[in-house]
PDB file of C-alpha atoms in Angstrom:
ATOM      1  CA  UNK R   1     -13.144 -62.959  -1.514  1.00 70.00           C
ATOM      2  CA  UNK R   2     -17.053 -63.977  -1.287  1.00 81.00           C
ATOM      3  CA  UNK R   3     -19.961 -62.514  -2.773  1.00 86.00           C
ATOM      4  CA  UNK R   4     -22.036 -60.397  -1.026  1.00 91.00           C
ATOM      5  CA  UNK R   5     -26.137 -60.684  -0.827  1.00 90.00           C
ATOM      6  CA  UNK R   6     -25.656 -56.343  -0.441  1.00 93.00           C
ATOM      7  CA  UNK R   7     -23.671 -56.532  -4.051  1.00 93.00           C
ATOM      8  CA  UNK R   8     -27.004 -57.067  -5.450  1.00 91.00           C
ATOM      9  CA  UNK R   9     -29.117 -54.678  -2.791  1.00 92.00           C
ATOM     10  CA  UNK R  10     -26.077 -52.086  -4.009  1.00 94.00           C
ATOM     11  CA  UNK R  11     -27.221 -52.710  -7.762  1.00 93.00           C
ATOM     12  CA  UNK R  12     -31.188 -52.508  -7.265  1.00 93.00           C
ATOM     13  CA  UNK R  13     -30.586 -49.557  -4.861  1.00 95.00           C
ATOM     14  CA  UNK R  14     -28.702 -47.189  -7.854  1.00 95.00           C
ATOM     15  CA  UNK R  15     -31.111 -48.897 -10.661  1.00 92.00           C
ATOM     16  CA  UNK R  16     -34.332 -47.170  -9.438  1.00 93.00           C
ATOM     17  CA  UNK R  17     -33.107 -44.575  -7.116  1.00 93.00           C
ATOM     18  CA  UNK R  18     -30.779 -41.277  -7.293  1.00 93.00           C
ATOM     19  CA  UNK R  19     -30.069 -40.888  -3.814  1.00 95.00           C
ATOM     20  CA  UNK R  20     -26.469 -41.711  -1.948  1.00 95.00           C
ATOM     21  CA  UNK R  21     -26.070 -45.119  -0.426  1.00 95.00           C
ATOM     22  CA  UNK R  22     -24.432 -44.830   3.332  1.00 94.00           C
ATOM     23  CA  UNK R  23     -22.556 -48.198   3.886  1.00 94.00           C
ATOM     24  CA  UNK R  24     -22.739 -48.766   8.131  1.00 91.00           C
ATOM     25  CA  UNK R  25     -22.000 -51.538  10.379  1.00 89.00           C
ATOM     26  CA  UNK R  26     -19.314 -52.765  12.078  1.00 87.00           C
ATOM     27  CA  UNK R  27     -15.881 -52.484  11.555  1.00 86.00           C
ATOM     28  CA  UNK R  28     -14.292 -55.054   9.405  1.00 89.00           C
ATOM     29  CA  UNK R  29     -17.824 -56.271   8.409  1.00 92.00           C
ATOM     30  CA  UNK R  30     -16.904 -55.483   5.035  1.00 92.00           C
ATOM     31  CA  UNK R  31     -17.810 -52.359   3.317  1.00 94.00           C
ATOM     32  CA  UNK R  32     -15.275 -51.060   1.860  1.00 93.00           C
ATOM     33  CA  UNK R  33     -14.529 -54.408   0.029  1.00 94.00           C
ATOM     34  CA  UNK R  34     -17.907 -54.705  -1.105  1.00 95.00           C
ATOM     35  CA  UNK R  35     -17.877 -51.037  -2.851  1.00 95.00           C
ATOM     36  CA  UNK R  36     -14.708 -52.049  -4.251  1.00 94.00           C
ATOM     37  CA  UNK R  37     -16.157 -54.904  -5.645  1.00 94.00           C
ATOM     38  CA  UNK R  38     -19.628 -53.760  -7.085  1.00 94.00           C
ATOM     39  CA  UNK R  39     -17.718 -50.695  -8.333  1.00 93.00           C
ATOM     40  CA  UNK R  40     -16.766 -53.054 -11.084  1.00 92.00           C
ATOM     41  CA  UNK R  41     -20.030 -52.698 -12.430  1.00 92.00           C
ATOM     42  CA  UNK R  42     -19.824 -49.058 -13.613  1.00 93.00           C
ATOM     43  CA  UNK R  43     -17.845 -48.454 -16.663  1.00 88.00           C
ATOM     44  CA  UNK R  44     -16.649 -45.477 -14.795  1.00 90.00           C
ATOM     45  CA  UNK R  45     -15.712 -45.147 -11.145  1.00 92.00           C
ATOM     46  CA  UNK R  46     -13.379 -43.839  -8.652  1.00 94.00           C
ATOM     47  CA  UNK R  47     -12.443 -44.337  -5.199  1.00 95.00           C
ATOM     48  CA  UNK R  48     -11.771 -42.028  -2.542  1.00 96.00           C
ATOM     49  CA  UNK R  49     -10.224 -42.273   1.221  1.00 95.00           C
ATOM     50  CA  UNK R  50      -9.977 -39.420   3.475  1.00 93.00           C
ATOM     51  CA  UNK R  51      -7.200 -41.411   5.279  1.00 91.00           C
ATOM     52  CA  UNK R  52      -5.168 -40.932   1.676  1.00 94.00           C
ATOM     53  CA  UNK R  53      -3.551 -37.597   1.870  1.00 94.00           C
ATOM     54  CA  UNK R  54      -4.122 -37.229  -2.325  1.00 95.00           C
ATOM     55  CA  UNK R  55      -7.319 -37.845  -1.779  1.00 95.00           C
ATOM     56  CA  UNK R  56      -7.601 -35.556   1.177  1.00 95.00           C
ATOM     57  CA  UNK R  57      -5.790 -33.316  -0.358  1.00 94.00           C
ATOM     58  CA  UNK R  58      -8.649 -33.076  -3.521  1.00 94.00           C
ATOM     59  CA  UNK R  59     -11.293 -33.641  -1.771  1.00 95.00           C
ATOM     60  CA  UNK R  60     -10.322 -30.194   0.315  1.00 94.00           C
ATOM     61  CA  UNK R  61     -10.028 -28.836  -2.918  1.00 93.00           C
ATOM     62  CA  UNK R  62     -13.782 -29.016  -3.593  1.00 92.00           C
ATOM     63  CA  UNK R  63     -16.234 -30.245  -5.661  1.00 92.00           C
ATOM     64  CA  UNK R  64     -16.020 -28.787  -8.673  1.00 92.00           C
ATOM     65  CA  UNK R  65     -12.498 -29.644  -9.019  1.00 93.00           C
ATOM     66  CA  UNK R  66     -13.124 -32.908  -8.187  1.00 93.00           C
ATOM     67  CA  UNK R  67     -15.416 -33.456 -10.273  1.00 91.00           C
ATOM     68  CA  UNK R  68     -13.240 -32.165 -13.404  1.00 91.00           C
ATOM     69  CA  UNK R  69     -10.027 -34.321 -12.055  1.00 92.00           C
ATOM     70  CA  UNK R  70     -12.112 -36.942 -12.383  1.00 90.00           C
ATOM     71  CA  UNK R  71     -13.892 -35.918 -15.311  1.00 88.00           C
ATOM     72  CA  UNK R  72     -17.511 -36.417 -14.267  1.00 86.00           C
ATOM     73  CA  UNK R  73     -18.856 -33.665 -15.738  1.00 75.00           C
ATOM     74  CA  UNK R  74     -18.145 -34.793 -19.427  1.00 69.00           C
ATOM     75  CA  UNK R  75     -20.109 -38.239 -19.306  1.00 62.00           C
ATOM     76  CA  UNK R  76     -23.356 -38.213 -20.287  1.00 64.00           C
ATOM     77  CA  UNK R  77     -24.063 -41.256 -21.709  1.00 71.00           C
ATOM     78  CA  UNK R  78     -23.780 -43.255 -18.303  1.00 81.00           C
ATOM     79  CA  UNK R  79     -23.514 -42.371 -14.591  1.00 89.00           C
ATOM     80  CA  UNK R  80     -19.970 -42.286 -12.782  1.00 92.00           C
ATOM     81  CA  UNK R  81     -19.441 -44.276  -8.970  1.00 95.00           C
ATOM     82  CA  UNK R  82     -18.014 -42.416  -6.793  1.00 96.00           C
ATOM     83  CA  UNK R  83     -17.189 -43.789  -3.199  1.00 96.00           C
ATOM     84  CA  UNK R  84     -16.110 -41.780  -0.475  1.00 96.00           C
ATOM     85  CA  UNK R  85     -14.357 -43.513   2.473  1.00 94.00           C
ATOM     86  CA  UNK R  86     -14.127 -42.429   6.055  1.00 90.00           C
ATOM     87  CA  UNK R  87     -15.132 -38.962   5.369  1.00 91.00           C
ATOM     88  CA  UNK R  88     -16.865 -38.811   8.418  1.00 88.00           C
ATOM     89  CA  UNK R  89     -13.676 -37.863   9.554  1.00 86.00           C
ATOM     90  CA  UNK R  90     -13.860 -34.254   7.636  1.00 89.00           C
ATOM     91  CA  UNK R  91     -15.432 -32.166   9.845  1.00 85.00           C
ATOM     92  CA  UNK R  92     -17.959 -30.371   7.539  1.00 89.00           C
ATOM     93  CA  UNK R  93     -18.720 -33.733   5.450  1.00 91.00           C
ATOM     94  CA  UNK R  94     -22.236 -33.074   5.570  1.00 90.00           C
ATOM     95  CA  UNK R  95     -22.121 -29.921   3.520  1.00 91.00           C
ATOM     96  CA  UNK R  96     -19.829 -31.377   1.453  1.00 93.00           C
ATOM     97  CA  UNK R  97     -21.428 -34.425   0.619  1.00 94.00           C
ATOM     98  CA  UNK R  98     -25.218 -31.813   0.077  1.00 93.00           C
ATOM     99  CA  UNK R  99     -23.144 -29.802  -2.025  1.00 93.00           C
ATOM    100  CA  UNK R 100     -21.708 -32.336  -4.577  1.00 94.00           C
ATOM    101  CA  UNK R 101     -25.216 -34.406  -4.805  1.00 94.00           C
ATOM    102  CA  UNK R 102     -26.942 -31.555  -5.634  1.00 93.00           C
ATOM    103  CA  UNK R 103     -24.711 -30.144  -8.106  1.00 92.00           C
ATOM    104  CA  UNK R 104     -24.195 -33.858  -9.443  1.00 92.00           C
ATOM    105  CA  UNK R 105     -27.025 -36.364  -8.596  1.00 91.00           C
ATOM    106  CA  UNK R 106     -27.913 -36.710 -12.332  1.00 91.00           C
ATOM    107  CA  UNK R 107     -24.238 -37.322 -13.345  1.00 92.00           C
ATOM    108  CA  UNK R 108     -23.237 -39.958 -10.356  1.00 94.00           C
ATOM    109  CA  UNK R 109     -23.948 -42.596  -8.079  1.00 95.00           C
ATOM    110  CA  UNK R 110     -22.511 -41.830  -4.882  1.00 96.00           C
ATOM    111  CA  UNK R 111     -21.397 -44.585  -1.982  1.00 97.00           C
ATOM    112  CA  UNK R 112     -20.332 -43.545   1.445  1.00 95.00           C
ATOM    113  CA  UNK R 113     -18.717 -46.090   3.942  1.00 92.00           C
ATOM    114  CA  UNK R 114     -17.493 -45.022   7.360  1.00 82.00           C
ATOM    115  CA  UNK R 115     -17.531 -46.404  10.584  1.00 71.00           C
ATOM    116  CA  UNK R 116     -19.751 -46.396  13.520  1.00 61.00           C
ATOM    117  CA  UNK R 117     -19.151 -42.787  13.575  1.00 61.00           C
ATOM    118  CA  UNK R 118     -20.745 -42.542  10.245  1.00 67.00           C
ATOM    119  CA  UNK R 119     -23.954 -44.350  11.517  1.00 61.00           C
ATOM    120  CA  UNK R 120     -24.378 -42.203  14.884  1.00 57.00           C
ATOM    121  CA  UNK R 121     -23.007 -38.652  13.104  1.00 57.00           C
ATOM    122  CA  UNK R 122     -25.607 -38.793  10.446  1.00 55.00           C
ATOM    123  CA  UNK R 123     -28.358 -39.059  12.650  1.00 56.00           C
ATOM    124  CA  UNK R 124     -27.207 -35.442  14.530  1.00 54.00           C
ATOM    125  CA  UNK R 125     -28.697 -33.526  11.674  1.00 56.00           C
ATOM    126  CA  UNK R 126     -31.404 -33.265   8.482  1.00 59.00           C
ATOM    127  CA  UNK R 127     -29.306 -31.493   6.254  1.00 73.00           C
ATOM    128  CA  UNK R 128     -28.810 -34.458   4.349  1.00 85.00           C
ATOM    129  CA  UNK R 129     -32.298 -35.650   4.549  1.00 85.00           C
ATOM    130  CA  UNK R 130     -33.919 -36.752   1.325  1.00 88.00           C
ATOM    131  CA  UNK R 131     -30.539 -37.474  -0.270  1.00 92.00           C
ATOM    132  CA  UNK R 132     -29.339 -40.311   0.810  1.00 93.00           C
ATOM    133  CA  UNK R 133     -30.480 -44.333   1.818  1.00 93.00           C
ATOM    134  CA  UNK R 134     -28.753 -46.048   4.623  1.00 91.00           C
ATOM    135  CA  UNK R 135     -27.700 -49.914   4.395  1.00 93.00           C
ATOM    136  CA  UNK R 136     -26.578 -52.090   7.078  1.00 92.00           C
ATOM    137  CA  UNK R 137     -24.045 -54.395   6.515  1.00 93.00           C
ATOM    138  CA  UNK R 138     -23.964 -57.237   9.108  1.00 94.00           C
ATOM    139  CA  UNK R 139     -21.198 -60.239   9.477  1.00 94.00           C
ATOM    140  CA  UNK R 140     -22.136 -63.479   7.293  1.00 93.00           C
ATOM    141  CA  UNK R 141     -25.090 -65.361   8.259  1.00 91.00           C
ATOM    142  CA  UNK R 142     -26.451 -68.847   8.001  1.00 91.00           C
ATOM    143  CA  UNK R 143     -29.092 -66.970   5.250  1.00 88.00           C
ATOM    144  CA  UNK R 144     -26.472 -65.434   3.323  1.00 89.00           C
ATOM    145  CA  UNK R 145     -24.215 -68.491   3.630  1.00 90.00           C
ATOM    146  CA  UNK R 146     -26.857 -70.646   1.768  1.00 88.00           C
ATOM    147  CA  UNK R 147     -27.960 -67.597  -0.918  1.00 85.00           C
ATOM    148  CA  UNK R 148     -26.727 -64.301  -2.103  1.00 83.00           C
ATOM    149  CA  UNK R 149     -29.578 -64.129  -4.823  1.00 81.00           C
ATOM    150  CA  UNK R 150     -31.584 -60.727  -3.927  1.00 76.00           C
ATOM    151  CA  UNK R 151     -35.211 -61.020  -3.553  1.00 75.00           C
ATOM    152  CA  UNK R 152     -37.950 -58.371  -2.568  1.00 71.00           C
ATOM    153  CA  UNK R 153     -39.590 -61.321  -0.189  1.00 73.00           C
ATOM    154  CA  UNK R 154     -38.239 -61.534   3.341  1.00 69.00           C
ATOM    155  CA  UNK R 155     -39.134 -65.111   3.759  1.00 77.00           C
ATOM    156  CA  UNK R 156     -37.938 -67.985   1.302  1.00 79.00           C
ATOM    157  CA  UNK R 157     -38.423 -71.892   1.102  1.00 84.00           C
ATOM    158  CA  UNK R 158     -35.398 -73.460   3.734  1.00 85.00           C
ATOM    159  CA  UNK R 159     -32.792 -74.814   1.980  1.00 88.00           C
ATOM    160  CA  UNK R 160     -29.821 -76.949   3.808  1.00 91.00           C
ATOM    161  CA  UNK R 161     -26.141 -75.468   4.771  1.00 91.00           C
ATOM    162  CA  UNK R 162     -23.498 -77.265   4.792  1.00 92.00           C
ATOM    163  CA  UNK R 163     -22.069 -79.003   7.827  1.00 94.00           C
ATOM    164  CA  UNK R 164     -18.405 -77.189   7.156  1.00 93.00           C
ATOM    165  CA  UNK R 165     -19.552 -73.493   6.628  1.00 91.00           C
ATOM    166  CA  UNK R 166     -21.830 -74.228   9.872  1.00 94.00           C
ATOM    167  CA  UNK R 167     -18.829 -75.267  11.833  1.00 95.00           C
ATOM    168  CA  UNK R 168     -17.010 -72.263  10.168  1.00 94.00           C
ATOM    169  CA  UNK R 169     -19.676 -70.107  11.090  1.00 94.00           C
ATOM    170  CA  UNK R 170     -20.251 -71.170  14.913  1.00 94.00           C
ATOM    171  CA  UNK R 171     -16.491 -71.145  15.632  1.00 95.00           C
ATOM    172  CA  UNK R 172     -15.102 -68.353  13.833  1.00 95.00           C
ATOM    173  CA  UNK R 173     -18.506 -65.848  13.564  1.00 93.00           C
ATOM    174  CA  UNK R 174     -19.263 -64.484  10.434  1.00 94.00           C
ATOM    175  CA  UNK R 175     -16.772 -61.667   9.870  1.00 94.00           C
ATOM    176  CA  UNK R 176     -15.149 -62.027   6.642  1.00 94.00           C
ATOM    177  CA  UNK R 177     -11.662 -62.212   7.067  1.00 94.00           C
ATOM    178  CA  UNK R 178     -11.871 -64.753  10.114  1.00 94.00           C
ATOM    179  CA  UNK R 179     -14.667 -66.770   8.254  1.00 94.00           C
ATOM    180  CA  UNK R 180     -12.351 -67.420   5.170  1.00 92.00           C
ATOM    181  CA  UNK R 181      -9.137 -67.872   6.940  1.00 94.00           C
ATOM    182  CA  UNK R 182     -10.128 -70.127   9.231  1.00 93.00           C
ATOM    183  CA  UNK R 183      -7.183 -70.170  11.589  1.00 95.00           C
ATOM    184  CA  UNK R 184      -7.444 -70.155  15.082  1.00 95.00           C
ATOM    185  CA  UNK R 185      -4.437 -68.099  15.847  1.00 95.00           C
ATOM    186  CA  UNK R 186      -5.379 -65.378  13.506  1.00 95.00           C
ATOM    187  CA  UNK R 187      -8.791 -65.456  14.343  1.00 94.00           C
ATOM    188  CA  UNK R 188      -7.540 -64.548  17.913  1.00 94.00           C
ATOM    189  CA  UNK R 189      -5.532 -61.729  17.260  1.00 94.00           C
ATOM    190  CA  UNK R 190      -7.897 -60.273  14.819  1.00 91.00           C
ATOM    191  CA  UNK R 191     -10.381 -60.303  18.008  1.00 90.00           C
ATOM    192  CA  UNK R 192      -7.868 -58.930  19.954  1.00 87.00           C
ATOM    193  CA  UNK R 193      -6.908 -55.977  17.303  1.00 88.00           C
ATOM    194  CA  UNK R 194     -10.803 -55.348  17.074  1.00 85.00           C
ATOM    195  CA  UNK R 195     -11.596 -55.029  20.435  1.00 81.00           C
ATOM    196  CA  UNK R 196      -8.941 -52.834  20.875  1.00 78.00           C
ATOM    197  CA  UNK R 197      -9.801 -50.555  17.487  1.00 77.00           C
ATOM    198  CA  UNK R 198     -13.054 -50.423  18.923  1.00 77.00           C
ATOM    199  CA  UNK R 199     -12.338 -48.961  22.771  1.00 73.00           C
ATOM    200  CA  UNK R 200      -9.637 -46.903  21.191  1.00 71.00           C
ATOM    201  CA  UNK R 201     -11.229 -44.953  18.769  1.00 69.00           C
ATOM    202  CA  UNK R 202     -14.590 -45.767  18.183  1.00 69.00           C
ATOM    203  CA  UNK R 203     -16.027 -45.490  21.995  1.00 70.00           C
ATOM    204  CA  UNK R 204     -13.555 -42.704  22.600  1.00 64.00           C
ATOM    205  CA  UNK R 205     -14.227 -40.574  20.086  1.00 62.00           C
ATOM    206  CA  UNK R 206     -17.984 -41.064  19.859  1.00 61.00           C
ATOM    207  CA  UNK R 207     -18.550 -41.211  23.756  1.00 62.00           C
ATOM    208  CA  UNK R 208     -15.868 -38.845  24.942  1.00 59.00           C
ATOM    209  CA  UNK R 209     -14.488 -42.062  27.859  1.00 64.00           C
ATOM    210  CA  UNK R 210     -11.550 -41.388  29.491  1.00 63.00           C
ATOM    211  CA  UNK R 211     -11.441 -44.667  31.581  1.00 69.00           C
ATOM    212  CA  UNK R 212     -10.411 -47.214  28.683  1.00 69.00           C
ATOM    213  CA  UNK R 213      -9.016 -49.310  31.299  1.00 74.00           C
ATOM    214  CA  UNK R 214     -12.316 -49.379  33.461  1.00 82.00           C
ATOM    215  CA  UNK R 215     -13.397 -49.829  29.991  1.00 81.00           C
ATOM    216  CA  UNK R 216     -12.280 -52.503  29.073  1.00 80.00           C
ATOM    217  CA  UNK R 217     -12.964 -54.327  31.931  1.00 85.00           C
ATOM    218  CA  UNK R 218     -16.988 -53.571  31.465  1.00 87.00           C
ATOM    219  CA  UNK R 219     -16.723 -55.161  28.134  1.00 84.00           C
ATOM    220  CA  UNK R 220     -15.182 -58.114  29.664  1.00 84.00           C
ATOM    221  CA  UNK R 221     -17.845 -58.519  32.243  1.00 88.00           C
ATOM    222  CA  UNK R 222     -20.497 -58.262  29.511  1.00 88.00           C
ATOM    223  CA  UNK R 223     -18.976 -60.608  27.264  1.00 84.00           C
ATOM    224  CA  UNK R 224     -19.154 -63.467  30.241  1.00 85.00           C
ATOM    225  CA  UNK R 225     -22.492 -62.352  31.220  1.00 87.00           C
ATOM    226  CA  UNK R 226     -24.388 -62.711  27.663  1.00 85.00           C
ATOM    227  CA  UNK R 227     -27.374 -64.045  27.571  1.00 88.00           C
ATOM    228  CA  UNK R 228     -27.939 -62.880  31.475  1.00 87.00           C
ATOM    229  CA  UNK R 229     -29.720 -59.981  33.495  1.00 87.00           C
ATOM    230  CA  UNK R 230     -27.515 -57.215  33.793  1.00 85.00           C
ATOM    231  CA  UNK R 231     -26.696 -55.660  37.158  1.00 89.00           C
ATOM    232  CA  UNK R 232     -25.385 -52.204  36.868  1.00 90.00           C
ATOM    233  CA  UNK R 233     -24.975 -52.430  40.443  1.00 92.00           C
ATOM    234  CA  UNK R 234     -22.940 -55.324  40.214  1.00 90.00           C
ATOM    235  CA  UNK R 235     -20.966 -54.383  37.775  1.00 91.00           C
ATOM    236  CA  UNK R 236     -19.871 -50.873  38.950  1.00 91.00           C
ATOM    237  CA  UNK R 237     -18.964 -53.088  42.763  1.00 91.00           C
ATOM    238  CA  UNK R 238     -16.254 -54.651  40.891  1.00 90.00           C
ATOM    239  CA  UNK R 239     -14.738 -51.896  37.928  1.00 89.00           C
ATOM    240  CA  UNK R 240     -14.935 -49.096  41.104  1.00 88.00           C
ATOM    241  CA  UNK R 241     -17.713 -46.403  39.518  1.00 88.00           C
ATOM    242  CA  UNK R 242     -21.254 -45.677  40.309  1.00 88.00           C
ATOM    243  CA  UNK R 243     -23.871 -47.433  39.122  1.00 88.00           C
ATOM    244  CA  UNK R 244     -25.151 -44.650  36.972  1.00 87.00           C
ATOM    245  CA  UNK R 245     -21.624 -44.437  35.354  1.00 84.00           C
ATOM    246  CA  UNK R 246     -21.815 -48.194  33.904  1.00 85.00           C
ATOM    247  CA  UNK R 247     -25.320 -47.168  32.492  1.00 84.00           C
ATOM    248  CA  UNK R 248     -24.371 -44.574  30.723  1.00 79.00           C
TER     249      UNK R 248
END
């Protein structure tokens, strides 16, 4: 495990502000790890994962019981974490997440992680607007490599990175798990299991795509094409669709 220049982002965010942090970004980026991590912080937290039927199960059950199970209505002293994981997935998450920060904004800090669906379905609608701060997590850079210290300035003095983690970085990327492993053979089937994770469910559930196949093979063509024009054209001469079909 590595730290995190967003552990200390997370920690400003919930020193000077009340509203919800949304965690987005890719998957396997990292941000469920790093609200495990920072949760550490509080003297008083909990996690919860929609994909956990106990969980589920009392998060159905509603906020106010909840909030006694986990007995955030008798602290007053200091503010209880809460982090909520993939519940994108609950249909009416919105209204649930408006109803428990208003009932208890001044007893909590509240984290929400999700996947790309949680970064496109919270822009379909304001009911959530005013209560909440989104923060993009993004794979390890060369930056963040060389220093995790949080500073309000975007631009700092260059400092050197070492000739390993640059090697790391250029061959591996900077997704966590790859990064610190370091293996070739896992880093290959970690690609593999992504890219499939990602036309699977992601695309498919956010897009509606029936074609995965056709799919896939658009991704492929992209992926040898980077850094080139794209030709929808092109492109849809060899998958088999119209042109208009790759743009969309």
């Amino acid at each position: 495990m590595i730290n995190r220049l967003y552990e200390a982002i997370i920690l400003d965010h919930f020193h000077h502000n009340n509203q919800m942090l949304f965690l987005v970004g890719p998957r396997q980026v990292g941000k469920t790890t790093i609200a495990k991590k920072i949760s550490k912080k509080w003297d008083n937290y909990t996690y919860m994962n929609w994909d956990d039927m106990d969980d589920r199960a009392l998060i159905l059950s509603g906020q106010q019981r909840l909030a006694e199970a986990k007995k955030i209505s008798t602290l007053k002293s200091h503010k209880f974490l809460i982090i909520f994981d993939e519940i994108h997935k609950y249909p009416e998450w919105k209204n649930y997440l408006k109803g428990f920060y208003d009932k208890y904004k001044d007893l909590t800090d509240i984290i929400v992680t999700g996947s790309a669906q949680l970064d496109t379905m919270q822009k379909g609608g304001d009911s959530l607007m005013g209560r909440y701060f989104n923060l993009r997590i993004h794979p390890l850079s060369v930056a963040e490599c060389i220093d995790t210290n949080f500073t309000e300035s975007l631009i700092r003095p260059p400092k050197p990175l070492s000739t390993e983690k640059f090697a790391l970085l250029q061959q591996y990327g900077g997704f966590p798990d790859p990064f610190l492993k370091a293996k070739d053979r896992f880093h290959k089937q970690w690609s593999q299991t992504r890219e499939q994770q990602l036309l699977r469910e992601d695309v498919r559930d956010l897009s509606h795509v029936q074609e995965l196949s056709r799919l896939s093979m658009l991704t492929s063509l992209l992926r040898d094409h980077c850094g080139k024009l794209v030709n929808y054209t092109s492109f849809a001469g060899v998958i088999g669709v119209s042109s208009e079909t790759i743009k969309r």
